[in-house]
Short mmCIF file of C-alpha atoms in Angstrom, two decimals:
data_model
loop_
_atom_site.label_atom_id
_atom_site.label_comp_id
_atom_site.label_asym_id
_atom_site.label_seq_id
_atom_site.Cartn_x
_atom_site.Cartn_y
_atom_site.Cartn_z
CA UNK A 1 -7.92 -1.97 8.40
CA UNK A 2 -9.49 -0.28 5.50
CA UNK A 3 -6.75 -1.12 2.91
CA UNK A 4 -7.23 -5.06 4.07
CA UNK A 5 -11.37 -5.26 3.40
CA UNK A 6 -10.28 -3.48 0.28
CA UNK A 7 -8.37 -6.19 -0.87
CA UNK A 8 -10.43 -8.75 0.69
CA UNK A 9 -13.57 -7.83 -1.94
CA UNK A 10 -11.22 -7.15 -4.79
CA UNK A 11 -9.64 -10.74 -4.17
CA UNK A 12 -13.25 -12.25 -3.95
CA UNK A 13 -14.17 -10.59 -7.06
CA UNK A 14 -11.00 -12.12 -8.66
CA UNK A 15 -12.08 -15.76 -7.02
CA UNK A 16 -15.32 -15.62 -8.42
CA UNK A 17 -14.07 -14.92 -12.13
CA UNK A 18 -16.00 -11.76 -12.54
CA UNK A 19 -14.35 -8.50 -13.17
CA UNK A 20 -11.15 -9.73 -13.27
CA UNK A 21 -9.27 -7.50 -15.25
CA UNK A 22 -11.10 -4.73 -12.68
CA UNK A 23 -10.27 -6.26 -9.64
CA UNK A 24 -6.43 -6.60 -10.82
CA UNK A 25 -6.77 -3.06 -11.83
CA UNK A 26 -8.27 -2.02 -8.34
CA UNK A 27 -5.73 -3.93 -6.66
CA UNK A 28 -2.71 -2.47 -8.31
CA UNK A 29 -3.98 1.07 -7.58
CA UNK A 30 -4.80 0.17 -3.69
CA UNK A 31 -0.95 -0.90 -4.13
CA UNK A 32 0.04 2.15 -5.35
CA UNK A 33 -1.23 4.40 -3.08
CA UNK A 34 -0.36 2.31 -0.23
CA UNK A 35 3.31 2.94 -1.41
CA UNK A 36 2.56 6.51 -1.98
CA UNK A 37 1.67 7.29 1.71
CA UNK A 38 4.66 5.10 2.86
CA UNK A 39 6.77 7.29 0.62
CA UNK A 40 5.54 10.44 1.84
CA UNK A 41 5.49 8.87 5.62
CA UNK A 42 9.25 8.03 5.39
CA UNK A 43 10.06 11.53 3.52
CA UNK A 44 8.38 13.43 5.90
CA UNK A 45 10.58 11.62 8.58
CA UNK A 46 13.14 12.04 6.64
CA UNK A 47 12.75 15.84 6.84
CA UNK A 48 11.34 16.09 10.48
CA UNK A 49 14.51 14.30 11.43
CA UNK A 50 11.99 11.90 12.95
CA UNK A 51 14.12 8.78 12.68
CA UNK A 52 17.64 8.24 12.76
CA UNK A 53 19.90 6.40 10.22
CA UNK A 54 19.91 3.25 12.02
CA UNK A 55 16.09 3.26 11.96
CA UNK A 56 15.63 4.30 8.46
CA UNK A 57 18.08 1.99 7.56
CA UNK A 58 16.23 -0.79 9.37
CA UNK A 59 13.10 -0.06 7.14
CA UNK A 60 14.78 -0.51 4.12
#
C-alpha cells in the first residue's frame, strides 16, 4: 500500500527526532489527500448512483 510505506518513513523520521516538524507536516498532507480521494470516491458514487442509501449510510 503506497499510502502505508508513506507513513511508515514519515513515522520513523518522527521516532528518530529528526525532521519532526516535516514529518508531522508530511503526514497531515498524506491525510489530507487520503480524505480527498475518499471524498471524491463517495461523490462520484454518489452521482453514479453506485451505492444505495443503506450502503452510504453504512460508510458514514
Amino acid at each position: 500500500m503506497v499510502h502505508g510505506s508513506r507513513e511508515v518513513r514519515l513515522r520513523r523520521e518522527v521516532a528518530e527526532g529528526g525532521g519532526r516538524r516535516q514529518a508531522r507536516s508530511s503526514l497531515l498532507l498524506a491525510l489530507a489527500a487520503t480524505a480527498q480521494v475518499i471524498k471524491d470516491k463517495l461523490m462520484d458514487a454518489i452521482e453514479g448512483h453506485v451505492l444505495g442509501e443503506a450502503q452510504l449510510m453504512a460508510v458514514f
